Amino acid sequence: MRRKPATVRIARWSATHPWSAIGLWAVFVAACLFLGGAAGTNALSDEESGVRESGLAGRIVHSGDFPEKAEENVLITAADGGALDPAAAQDAAADVTRRMKALTGVESVGRPVTSPNGRALLVPVTMKGDTENADRRVQPLLDAGAATEDAHEGLRVEQVGTGSTAKGLSDTLGEDFERAELISLPLTLLILLVVFGAVIAAGVPVVLALSCVGAAIGLSTLASHVLPETSAVSNVILLMGMAVGVDYSLFYLKREREERRTGKSHVDAIEIAAKTSGHTVVVSGTTVIVSMSGLYLADEATFASLATGSIIVVAVAVLASLTVLPALLAKLGRWVDKPRVPFLWRLTMRSGESRVWPALLRPALSKPAVTLVTSVGALLLLAVPALEMNLKQPGSDDLSRDIPVVRAMDRLTEAFPSKGTVHKVAVRAPAARAGEVRSALRSLLERTADHELFAHDTTPQIKESADHRVHTVDVGTPHQPKSAGARDSLDLLRDWLPRAMADVPDAESAVGGKVAQGADFTAHLKERMPYVVGFVLLLTFATMVLIFRSVAVALSAIVLNLLSAAASFGVLVVVFQHTWAEGLLDFHSSGAVVSWLPLFLFVVLFGLSMDYHVFVVSRIREVASTGASTKEAVRQGITRSAGVVTSAAVVMVGVFAIFGTLSMVEFKQLGVGLAAAILLDAVVIRIYVLPALMTVLGKWNWWPAGIPGGGHGPSDRVRHRAGRAATAAHRAGEGNEYASSHRRRR
């Protein structure tokens, strides 16, 4: 007797030992959370995430072991934005100085500095402690500033600095994500309620997905001690975890319910679901993991961190679907279909084949060549704007001006340009050469002193490490971070610095800072992108060939996913490189797409789109193996899987679209890009392109291995009759189940 697949054996054990499986899963999730919390997060530092010259600058600065102090800037301006009364401003400065000095968290308060235009007064404040958690300790300083403002009518007293800026942004972003979570969970439940027509059935995928997210966050925290973790990992885990966790549960649950409606027992239905949908989940999870692993080839610490978090959450979601989900379904039994929502329940349990999907598929099946050319042409047309994609790193000029601290930053940099966009010059040389390094840096600063590309409101100060080996100096520019002026000033400094250091033996120098990091990161990604894309395509092709034993299926999967990804890039360019959507999405267009997004979006989309492709093609192959013709297999396979794919796509689009409402432009672009790609994939690719392509290819879909039991068997006419018989039996089963359900209700 042939041994059953591993997915079936695992599912049967879980279904027959439900409490054991559920208990083990609960222990696993709790252990992940406990161990992750106990270990703590090893956060990714700037010097570890930098690339090229800016990365070298970060490492040089880090090697100097400079004491890190949290610095704050108290800015005093006229409340109406007009001219500043010098006497009133000095009184307010004296008041805020007194208040700040009285605080235990303040180390020192500097002398007030008047801006060159006379419209602002700056009071520098240094906090005690390091910069690590300055945002948690800055509130007393903010309160002191607010009290000063209340005491001096007509003046605006604001604070910008290490702690206050981080707190202002994190408070806003925290509110954003809380709102997103509050919307996404009810929205997902509502969609699943429409899909299943029963409360428990709708809740199971959400609860399971949340448990996967919790376990993955704990595991990624542990993994951060091997690969340091960027702060965005938890957000990506939530995004990916909810997407694949709900999807995999949906695939499994819908198939189990479908089998029960034909009269199968719960255990038998679970076994069949494990053999079909369970296998699809494994394949889908594998393709997502393969895609995400391509990010390691980007040779950049942030991408490696995001890849690790994504791979962990997908692996956990696959594990949950294969182990604890069968146990939950077995334990719940018929309770999974309760409490029922009357109208929705009747809608989900109606007998007979849907009229919608055959009608939508008619063009692809009756005129496949015309449909294929038309739909592919439309996607290519949508992808054309992607050829003009500009890439830039996000900066302060991308932040919403509705955030108070961002408006304060604007006023600070307008009054004191050297506090805004800053280039960090770093030099490392033997301690004996310290005098020569200082002399060379002074000559460099003399060249910037009268140049229009650099700020002149303050005199740059050279800092020297305790061991005299490392020297740094901050050189400001009056231009916005992503402006041509900021980039020109960077290029000029990078041209002047090697010349200045030419006479200092064994000196190592570099220019870093936000502008440099953005330019270097973008250039690095452009260089590494072909390696990542090639790796993902090659490995995905090999995986699909191994699974389906078909070169045609593997090639079509790659081509179709490339089409949907290219079209979504076109949507990104149209929306974010222009200004027409600024009011709609509440952002300020910088004329560019965030530089890290295309690469990350590509691997995520390739993995998630492959979910649908594997699921749909598996159903088509399943029908074809009964002897049905290609056209009939395509019709039945897509019709039977359409409800699940559409439901999963609606969940994903809903969750991703919520990210388009967040304040940070990179999250807006990520949400819109993912939502657009999934929508295009579910509608255009699955309804028109895929069925038309498979109908055109016919028997060549399964080349070279053919279909087991159907690839080289009966004639098309016999296969067509077999497919019709299978459909009739399926309909009869649905009708019997609905009738018995109706009698029970009566």
XYZ file of C-alpha atoms in Angstrom:
746
model
C 0.000 0.000 0.000
C 1.340 3.417 -1.014
C 2.323 5.625 1.904
C 0.245 8.791 2.310
C 1.914 12.199 1.869
C 3.428 13.848 4.940
C 0.807 16.618 4.912
C -1.948 13.990 5.189
C -0.208 12.016 7.948
C 0.371 15.183 9.999
C -3.210 16.352 9.469
C -4.660 12.974 10.460
C -2.621 12.869 13.667
C -3.707 16.438 14.525
C -7.346 15.658 13.718
C -7.337 12.513 15.874
C -5.337 14.160 18.716
C -6.764 17.707 18.624
C -6.048 18.758 22.197
C -2.443 17.601 21.929
C -1.919 19.528 18.684
C -3.611 22.677 20.015
C -1.672 22.472 23.288
C 1.656 22.038 21.499
C 0.922 25.035 19.291
C -0.001 27.195 22.293
C 3.232 26.167 24.033
C 5.220 26.931 20.863
C 3.765 30.447 20.509
C 4.194 31.198 24.218
C 7.796 29.915 24.168
C 8.630 32.087 21.142
C 7.218 35.188 22.812
C 8.882 34.457 26.161
C 12.317 33.643 24.716
C 12.181 36.605 22.356
C 11.252 38.953 25.183
C 13.963 37.542 27.435
C 16.674 37.790 24.773
C 15.768 41.330 23.674
C 16.328 42.839 20.263
C 19.761 43.330 18.778
C 18.977 46.461 16.769
C 20.705 47.322 13.520
C 23.002 50.313 13.937
C 23.786 52.947 11.300
C 27.328 51.713 10.778
C 26.071 48.177 10.142
C 23.449 49.279 7.626
C 25.592 51.673 5.580
C 27.025 50.867 2.161
C 29.791 52.330 0.024
C 31.446 55.570 1.168
C 28.697 56.577 3.599
C 28.998 53.125 5.195
C 32.741 53.643 5.558
C 32.108 57.049 7.146
C 29.754 55.441 9.659
C 32.326 52.792 10.566
C 35.055 55.411 10.977
C 32.864 57.489 13.302
C 31.881 54.374 15.272
C 35.544 53.403 15.733
C 36.184 56.775 17.359
C 33.918 55.792 20.267
C 32.600 59.338 20.635
C 30.322 59.866 23.638
C 26.763 60.098 22.332
C 24.732 62.881 23.868
C 21.071 63.571 23.242
C 20.921 67.169 22.075
C 17.816 69.355 21.923
C 17.231 72.701 20.243
C 14.680 75.079 21.773
C 13.535 77.412 19.000
C 11.885 80.733 19.854
C 10.020 82.550 17.073
C 7.099 84.957 16.724
C 3.766 83.158 17.027
C 2.469 84.865 13.864
C 5.617 83.955 11.901
C 6.617 87.603 11.546
C 9.462 89.693 12.974
C 10.810 88.658 16.378
C 10.972 91.122 19.275
C 14.601 90.724 20.477
C 13.894 91.761 24.068
C 10.876 89.465 24.429
C 12.819 86.618 22.854
C 15.749 87.078 25.260
C 13.349 87.072 28.222
C 11.814 83.812 26.972
C 15.294 82.346 26.436
C 16.268 83.235 30.012
C 13.029 81.706 31.291
C 13.436 78.435 29.365
C 17.112 78.246 30.393
C 16.111 78.521 34.057
C 13.413 75.877 33.679
C 15.701 73.483 31.789
C 18.564 73.781 34.280
C 16.161 72.826 37.065
C 15.423 69.471 35.414
C 17.340 66.393 36.576
C 17.495 65.034 33.025
C 19.397 68.060 31.667
C 23.189 68.087 31.649
C 23.799 71.598 30.314
C 22.114 74.552 28.614
C 24.066 76.660 26.118
C 23.908 80.363 25.430
C 21.099 81.613 23.176
C 22.049 82.044 19.515
C 20.295 84.498 17.187
C 19.661 83.383 13.618
C 21.357 85.296 10.763
C 17.992 86.717 9.635
C 17.115 87.801 13.193
C 13.754 86.001 13.100
C 14.602 83.192 15.559
C 16.497 82.498 18.766
C 18.021 79.096 19.520
C 18.771 77.675 22.977
C 20.897 74.476 22.784
C 20.242 71.874 25.489
C 22.184 68.667 26.222
C 20.380 65.826 28.005
C 21.940 63.382 30.422
C 22.322 59.764 29.327
C 22.802 58.350 25.857
C 20.639 58.668 22.770
C 19.160 55.147 22.993
C 15.907 56.040 24.763
C 16.005 59.827 24.710
C 12.448 59.913 23.372
C 11.227 58.346 26.624
C 13.065 60.911 28.756
C 12.346 64.088 26.825
C 8.808 64.812 28.053
C 9.878 67.009 31.057
C 11.851 69.181 28.613
C 8.842 69.468 26.329
C 6.699 70.433 29.313
C 9.215 73.117 30.277
C 9.112 74.526 26.744
C 5.303 74.508 26.733
C 5.220 76.319 30.105
C 7.589 78.949 28.725
C 5.355 79.486 25.701
C 2.310 79.918 27.966
C 4.170 82.501 30.023
C 5.260 84.598 27.021
C 2.359 85.714 24.872
C 3.083 86.277 21.200
C 5.976 83.831 21.085
C 6.193 80.274 19.797
C 8.524 77.959 21.746
C 9.280 74.656 19.990
C 11.753 71.852 20.462
C 13.623 69.788 17.876
C 16.316 67.276 18.707
C 17.321 63.706 19.351
C 14.521 62.855 21.762
C 11.789 65.310 20.784
C 11.928 64.515 17.058
C 11.917 60.764 17.683
C 9.013 61.124 20.107
C 6.996 63.361 17.786
C 7.401 60.990 14.852
C 6.910 57.782 16.849
C 3.747 59.154 18.482
C 2.281 59.933 15.075
C 3.399 56.659 13.530
C 2.202 54.757 16.591
C -1.239 56.304 16.184
C -1.110 55.440 12.481
C -0.384 51.785 13.103
C -2.913 51.534 15.921
C -5.540 52.950 13.590
C -4.430 50.583 10.827
C -4.709 47.595 13.158
C -8.109 48.736 14.432
C -9.356 48.963 10.843
C -7.610 45.925 9.362
C -8.811 43.319 11.861
C -12.548 44.159 11.658
C -12.207 44.538 7.881
C -10.588 41.108 7.561
C -13.258 39.559 9.792
C -16.011 41.210 7.776
C -14.610 39.891 4.493
C -14.226 36.384 5.911
C -17.750 36.580 7.304
C -19.012 37.218 3.774
C -16.874 34.309 2.519
C -17.999 31.740 5.102
C -21.329 33.071 6.351
C -20.449 31.913 9.880
C -18.720 33.731 12.737
C -16.415 30.935 13.947
C -15.276 30.029 10.425
C -14.434 33.694 9.838
C -12.573 33.988 13.144
C -10.349 30.905 12.815
C -8.055 32.315 10.047
C -7.656 35.637 11.878
C -6.839 34.049 15.248
C -4.394 31.659 13.613
C -2.726 34.462 11.647
C -2.320 36.574 14.810
C -0.741 33.643 16.644
C 1.678 33.226 13.710
C 2.599 36.913 13.892
C 3.242 36.649 17.648
C 5.428 33.556 17.301
C 7.332 35.066 14.365
C 8.071 38.306 16.236
C 9.530 36.266 19.108
C 11.629 34.130 16.737
C 12.848 37.159 14.754
C 13.970 38.754 18.025
C 16.075 35.672 18.708
C 17.376 35.722 15.128
C 18.437 39.363 15.563
C 21.375 38.136 17.659
C 22.707 36.515 14.484
C 21.493 39.120 11.973
C 20.770 42.525 13.574
C 17.169 43.669 13.186
C 15.873 46.886 11.655
C 12.929 48.631 13.324
C 10.636 47.955 10.334
C 10.790 44.162 10.771
C 7.823 43.944 13.154
C 5.672 45.920 10.700
C 6.684 43.666 7.814
C 6.001 40.562 9.912
C 2.522 41.879 10.711
C 1.879 42.683 7.051
C 3.172 39.364 5.710
C 1.820 37.303 8.606
C -1.746 38.522 8.250
C -1.587 38.125 4.468
C -0.242 34.571 4.230
C -1.716 33.391 7.545
C -5.258 34.243 6.474
C -4.634 32.996 2.930
C -3.347 29.577 3.951
C -6.149 29.043 6.467
C -8.653 30.164 3.853
C -7.341 27.666 1.261
C -7.496 24.827 3.773
C -10.823 25.709 5.371
C -12.638 26.209 2.074
C -11.460 22.844 0.744
C -12.380 21.039 3.963
C -15.853 22.574 3.845
C -16.197 21.693 0.160
C -15.445 18.039 0.894
C -17.851 17.946 3.831
C -20.600 19.240 1.572
C -20.169 16.136 -0.618
C -20.841 13.882 2.389
C -17.315 13.220 3.692
C -16.716 12.817 7.413
C -14.718 15.505 9.207
C -11.525 13.445 9.352
C -11.811 12.369 5.710
C -12.519 15.940 4.634
C -9.481 17.127 6.587
C -7.323 14.442 4.946
C -8.429 15.468 1.464
C -7.861 19.135 2.326
C -4.388 18.220 3.599
C -3.602 16.282 0.422
C -4.733 19.108 -1.871
C -4.788 22.489 -0.151
C -2.180 21.416 2.405
C 0.173 20.486 -0.406
C -0.578 23.826 -2.085
C 0.222 25.677 1.146
C 3.611 23.949 1.351
C 4.363 24.794 -2.256
C 3.159 28.379 -1.874
C 5.118 28.879 1.326
C 8.226 27.454 -0.316
C 7.947 29.856 -3.261
C 7.465 32.840 -0.941
C 10.504 31.804 1.112
C 12.531 31.297 -2.071
C 11.553 34.771 -3.282
C 12.330 36.456 0.038
C 15.703 34.713 0.315
C 16.748 36.628 -2.791
C 17.002 39.739 -0.604
C 20.150 38.317 0.983
C 21.894 38.876 -2.345
C 21.260 42.607 -1.994
C 24.285 42.512 0.335
C 22.722 45.058 2.671
C 21.921 44.597 6.351
C 18.412 46.143 6.247
C 17.280 43.847 3.439
C 18.814 40.832 5.175
C 16.816 41.730 8.295
C 13.553 42.118 6.338
C 14.183 38.822 4.527
C 14.763 37.001 7.820
C 11.567 38.318 9.391
C 9.484 37.511 6.307
C 10.879 33.999 5.946
C 10.234 33.252 9.616
C 6.593 34.395 9.541
C 5.839 32.500 6.308
C 7.414 29.318 7.688
C 5.394 29.665 10.905
C 2.184 30.210 8.888
C 2.835 27.048 6.867
C 3.504 25.110 10.073
C 0.274 26.378 11.633
C -1.791 25.415 8.588
C -0.411 21.882 8.549
C -0.569 21.167 12.288
C -2.934 23.154 14.480
C -5.516 24.092 11.809
C -6.605 20.439 11.221
C -6.873 20.037 14.996
C -9.065 23.127 15.317
C -11.324 21.976 12.490
C -11.626 18.484 13.972
C -12.375 19.788 17.457
C -14.869 22.382 16.283
C -16.652 19.914 14.019
C -19.916 21.377 12.719
C -19.538 24.235 15.211
C -17.139 25.812 12.711
C -20.243 26.763 10.691
C -21.917 28.546 13.626
C -23.282 31.056 14.539
C -24.613 31.528 11.036
C -25.409 34.883 9.457
C -28.715 34.044 7.711
C -28.360 35.806 4.348
C -24.613 35.256 4.041
C -24.914 31.600 5.036
C -27.494 30.912 2.332
C -25.285 32.728 -0.139
C -22.236 30.589 0.665
C -24.218 27.321 0.748
C -26.227 27.796 -2.426
C -26.193 24.815 -4.782
C -25.196 24.828 -8.423
C -22.322 26.421 -10.235
C -21.855 30.169 -10.063
C -23.009 32.055 -13.123
C -20.540 34.898 -12.608
C -17.254 33.094 -13.153
C -18.200 31.156 -16.298
C -19.407 34.459 -17.771
C -16.144 36.192 -16.858
C -14.109 33.302 -18.280
C -16.049 33.138 -21.546
C -13.752 35.522 -23.517
C -10.605 33.665 -22.410
C -12.054 30.235 -23.282
C -13.907 31.116 -26.494
C -11.330 33.503 -28.009
C -8.130 32.757 -26.064
C -5.638 34.278 -28.513
C -7.479 37.605 -28.765
C -8.047 37.747 -24.995
C -4.393 36.936 -24.318
C -3.068 39.656 -26.636
C -5.559 42.252 -25.353
C -5.016 41.612 -21.628
C -1.227 41.365 -21.897
C -1.220 44.554 -23.968
C -3.213 46.340 -21.263
C -0.777 45.251 -18.561
C 2.226 46.298 -20.654
C 0.594 49.677 -21.258
C 0.102 50.066 -17.525
C 3.767 49.142 -16.987
C 5.138 51.763 -19.418
C 5.404 54.580 -16.793
C 7.766 52.325 -14.784
C 10.426 53.018 -17.440
C 10.605 56.581 -16.065
C 10.884 55.532 -12.416
C 13.128 57.762 -10.297
C 14.569 56.333 -7.097
C 15.383 58.319 -3.949
C 15.704 57.613 -0.262
C 12.932 59.077 1.934
C 13.870 62.076 4.031
C 12.409 64.793 6.234
C 10.944 66.541 3.178
C 8.719 63.474 2.614
C 7.089 63.702 6.039
C 3.591 65.056 6.420
C 3.505 68.718 7.437
C 0.523 67.888 9.655
C 3.017 66.514 12.213
C 3.914 69.344 14.684
C 7.560 68.344 15.072
C 8.007 68.349 11.278
C 6.744 71.938 11.076
C 9.161 72.820 13.890
C 12.017 71.195 11.928
C 11.117 73.322 8.907
C 11.274 76.526 10.958
C 14.556 75.454 12.578
C 16.299 74.684 9.288
C 14.957 77.879 7.720
C 16.472 79.946 10.525
C 19.586 77.795 11.044
C 20.401 75.885 7.814
C 23.337 74.082 9.424
C 20.844 72.259 11.685
C 19.058 70.726 8.710
C 20.838 68.854 5.946
C 24.282 67.897 7.211
C 27.220 66.056 5.637
C 29.452 64.227 8.106
C 33.141 64.274 7.187
C 35.089 61.484 8.905
C 38.841 60.862 8.910
C 40.847 58.044 10.529
C 44.638 58.262 10.742
C 47.452 57.329 13.152
C 47.366 59.378 16.356
C 50.747 60.895 15.462
C 49.097 62.530 12.434
C 46.301 64.227 14.440
C 47.783 67.732 13.923
C 48.051 67.201 10.168
C 44.455 65.904 10.014
C 43.133 68.968 11.877
C 45.079 71.265 9.557
C 43.734 69.488 6.473
C 40.154 69.661 7.758
C 40.508 73.391 8.504
C 41.653 73.983 4.933
C 38.635 72.007 3.722
C 36.298 74.132 5.851
C 37.867 77.302 4.465
C 36.829 76.191 0.968
C 33.222 75.729 2.126
C 33.107 79.016 4.068
C 32.094 81.233 1.157
C 30.517 78.679 -1.140
C 26.798 79.014 -1.878
C 26.209 75.248 -1.589
C 27.069 75.264 2.140
C 25.455 76.808 5.238
C 27.186 79.714 6.986
C 25.028 80.428 10.048
C 27.455 78.649 12.403
C 31.123 77.696 12.279
C 31.634 73.913 11.931
C 33.507 72.392 14.886
C 36.097 69.626 14.438
C 35.686 66.761 16.931
C 38.577 64.512 17.945
C 38.330 61.050 19.518
C 39.952 60.331 22.864
C 42.715 58.306 21.189
C 43.335 61.117 18.623
C 42.843 58.680 15.722
C 39.415 59.782 14.469
C 38.267 63.279 13.513
C 34.804 64.330 12.388
C 33.154 67.573 11.355
C 29.570 68.330 10.317
C 29.176 70.510 7.239
C 25.685 71.868 6.666
C 23.943 72.816 3.440
C 20.899 75.106 3.127
C 19.251 72.756 0.621
C 16.617 70.086 1.259
C 18.001 66.501 1.532
C 16.636 65.323 -1.838
C 17.350 68.515 -3.774
C 19.934 68.880 -6.520
C 21.765 71.428 -4.351
C 22.231 68.906 -1.522
C 23.586 66.298 -3.958
C 25.897 68.848 -5.601
C 27.301 69.840 -2.200
C 27.931 66.158 -1.423
C 29.733 65.610 -4.721
C 31.850 68.707 -4.107
C 32.858 67.586 -0.599
C 33.714 64.115 -1.882
C 35.914 65.730 -4.513
C 37.652 68.105 -2.087
C 38.209 65.707 0.853
C 40.709 63.303 -0.828
C 42.692 66.302 -2.051
C 42.759 67.802 1.427
C 43.995 64.511 2.894
C 46.469 63.740 0.107
C 49.448 64.853 2.181
C 48.420 62.946 5.333
C 50.037 59.456 5.245
C 47.811 56.457 6.075
C 44.683 58.629 6.336
C 41.309 57.039 5.606
C 38.512 59.510 4.851
C 34.872 59.494 3.779
C 31.795 61.730 3.624
C 28.587 60.381 5.159
C 25.286 61.762 6.395
C 21.679 61.384 5.257
C 22.231 62.687 1.725
C 25.262 60.436 1.240
C 23.442 57.417 2.646
C 20.527 57.947 0.265
C 22.734 58.370 -2.799
C 24.945 55.393 -1.936
C 22.017 53.157 -1.038
C 20.241 53.888 -4.326
C 23.390 53.260 -6.363
C 24.083 50.051 -4.438
C 20.567 48.711 -5.061
C 20.765 49.468 -8.781
C 23.977 47.473 -8.891
C 22.645 44.509 -6.886
C 19.131 44.346 -8.342
C 20.029 42.133 -11.347
C 21.542 39.536 -8.986
C 18.463 39.472 -6.762
C 15.990 39.356 -9.650
C 17.997 36.671 -11.460
C 18.231 34.553 -8.324
C 14.490 34.795 -7.628
C 13.547 33.961 -11.218
C 15.955 31.048 -11.501
C 15.094 29.479 -8.165
C 11.348 29.997 -8.680
C 11.594 28.353 -12.094
C 13.431 25.368 -10.621
C 10.895 25.079 -7.775
C 7.904 25.147 -10.137
C 9.447 22.600 -12.503
C 10.149 20.305 -9.566
C 6.584 20.609 -8.248
C 4.544 20.483 -11.453
C 7.018 18.543 -13.638
C 6.245 21.116 -16.337
C 8.542 23.650 -17.986
C 5.531 25.457 -19.476
C 3.864 25.968 -16.078
C 7.129 27.240 -14.600
C 7.756 29.679 -17.459
C 4.163 30.950 -17.506
C 4.260 31.492 -13.730
C 7.378 33.652 -14.053
C 6.102 35.635 -17.034
C 2.698 36.308 -15.461
C 4.185 37.409 -12.159
C 6.640 39.676 -13.964
C 3.693 41.223 -15.798
C 1.730 41.982 -12.617
C 4.866 43.327 -10.864
C 5.735 45.595 -13.817
C 2.154 46.903 -13.985
C 2.169 47.677 -10.246
C 5.456 49.583 -10.671
C 3.743 51.606 -13.371
C 0.915 52.412 -10.948
C 3.468 53.519 -8.327
C 5.120 55.912 -10.764
C 1.808 57.368 -11.953
C 0.565 57.901 -8.390
C 3.681 59.019 -6.515
C 5.958 60.688 -9.063
C 3.173 63.103 -9.980
C 1.007 65.425 -7.922
C -2.560 64.476 -8.898
C -2.952 62.015 -5.983
C -1.411 64.217 -3.267
C -4.755 65.378 -1.904
C -6.290 61.931 -2.169
C -3.498 60.131 -0.266
C -2.271 63.108 1.821
C 1.383 63.220 0.771
C 3.846 65.582 -0.866
C 5.281 64.219 -4.105
C 9.059 64.257 -4.330
C 8.938 63.098 -7.949
C 10.413 59.745 -6.985
C 9.751 56.274 -5.610
C 11.475 55.242 -2.373
C 14.694 53.534 -3.462
C 14.353 50.366 -1.384
C 10.761 49.749 -2.450
C 11.032 48.264 -5.995
C 13.392 45.496 -4.931
C 11.454 44.638 -1.781
C 8.142 44.931 -3.611
C 9.363 42.652 -6.370
C 10.300 39.759 -4.104
C 7.164 40.127 -1.952
C 4.866 40.297 -4.973
C 6.590 37.395 -6.645
C 6.069 35.285 -3.556
C 2.470 36.332 -2.827
C 1.344 36.148 -6.479
C 2.801 32.671 -6.677
C 0.383 31.715 -3.874
C -2.550 32.252 -6.197
C -0.797 30.774 -9.208
C 0.074 27.546 -7.413
C -3.422 27.233 -5.939
C -5.232 27.828 -9.240
C -2.918 25.714 -11.409
C -3.097 22.901 -8.837
C -6.908 22.869 -9.146
C -6.670 22.924 -12.956
C -4.163 20.072 -12.884
C -6.387 18.162 -10.470
C -9.323 18.373 -12.907
C -7.111 17.603 -15.907
C -5.874 14.432 -14.196
C -9.468 13.090 -14.282
C -9.294 13.111 -18.096
C -10.994 16.465 -18.804
C -9.889 18.531 -21.809
C -7.625 21.501 -21.255
C -10.444 23.996 -21.790
C -12.751 22.117 -19.407
C -9.978 21.739 -16.816
C -9.267 25.450 -16.984
C -12.958 26.289 -16.673
C -13.579 23.971 -13.723
C -10.275 24.652 -11.988
C -10.655 28.433 -12.057
C -14.384 28.339 -11.272
C -13.842 26.104 -8.238
C -10.894 28.129 -6.954
C -12.253 31.568 -7.880
C -14.114 32.086 -4.618
C -11.065 31.303 -2.485
C -8.648 33.329 -4.622
C -11.012 36.300 -4.777
C -11.637 36.186 -1.020
C -7.922 35.978 -0.267
C -7.197 38.799 -2.704
C -9.886 41.025 -1.177
C -8.396 40.433 2.296
C -4.897 41.280 1.045
C -5.987 44.344 -0.916
C -7.964 45.594 2.092
C -5.040 45.174 4.518
C -2.466 46.606 2.111
C -4.649 49.567 1.154
C -4.804 50.602 4.821
C -1.029 51.111 4.697
C -1.704 53.757 2.060
C -3.320 55.885 4.796
C -0.183 56.025 6.987
C 1.858 59.226 7.315
C 5.215 57.884 6.094
C 5.498 58.042 2.309
C 7.372 54.733 2.105
C 4.472 52.921 3.796
C 2.009 54.682 1.495
C 3.960 53.496 -1.524
C 4.306 49.988 -0.110
C 0.571 49.730 0.572
C -0.513 51.128 -2.793
C 2.038 49.021 -4.689
C 1.029 45.771 -2.986
C -2.705 46.476 -3.231
C -2.460 47.365 -6.925
C -0.381 44.288 -7.741
C -2.661 41.854 -5.902
C -5.745 43.426 -7.492
C -4.252 43.181 -10.980
C -3.106 39.645 -10.297
C -6.486 38.453 -9.035
C -8.551 40.186 -11.725
C -6.560 40.538 -14.943
C -4.082 37.673 -14.596
C -6.377 35.009 -13.105
C -9.533 35.817 -15.109
C -8.078 36.672 -18.509
C -4.343 36.087 -18.999
C -3.878 32.706 -17.258
C -6.950 30.894 -18.674
C -6.317 32.314 -22.161
C -2.648 31.264 -22.060
C -3.394 27.750 -20.799
C -6.164 27.306 -23.381
C -3.795 28.387 -26.168
C -1.067 26.025 -24.952
C -3.437 23.047 -24.613
C -1.584 19.797 -23.921
C 1.726 21.687 -23.989
C 0.860 23.103 -20.539
C 2.097 19.874 -18.991
C 5.193 19.311 -21.144
C 7.333 17.251 -20.754
C 5.872 15.002 -18.033
C 2.188 15.222 -18.949
C -0.708 14.754 -16.503
C -0.698 11.638 -14.277
C -3.715 9.588 -15.292
C -4.794 12.097 -17.930
C -1.858 13.457 -19.912
C -1.614 10.621 -22.421
C -4.919 8.875 -21.878
C -8.411 9.202 -23.376
C -9.348 11.397 -26.290
C -10.525 14.966 -25.745
C -14.149 13.863 -26.159
C -13.837 11.182 -23.476
C -11.965 13.545 -21.204
C -14.627 16.192 -21.756
C -17.392 13.745 -20.747
C -15.400 12.717 -17.684
C -15.009 16.344 -16.692
C -18.749 16.939 -17.143
C -19.514 13.908 -14.988
C -17.197 15.151 -12.273
C -18.904 18.539 -12.348
C -22.361 16.947 -12.140
C -21.302 14.857 -9.153
C -19.889 17.936 -7.470
C -23.118 19.867 -8.026
C -25.211 16.974 -6.729
C -23.107 16.819 -3.580
C -23.543 20.543 -3.052
C -27.311 20.238 -3.566
C -27.633 17.314 -1.137
C -25.687 19.117 1.525
C -27.732 22.277 1.080
C -30.999 20.283 1.172
C -30.019 18.428 4.343
C -28.895 21.691 5.906
C -32.236 23.264 4.956
C -34.190 20.335 6.453
C -32.251 20.617 9.705
C -33.092 24.311 9.921
C -36.781 23.492 9.368
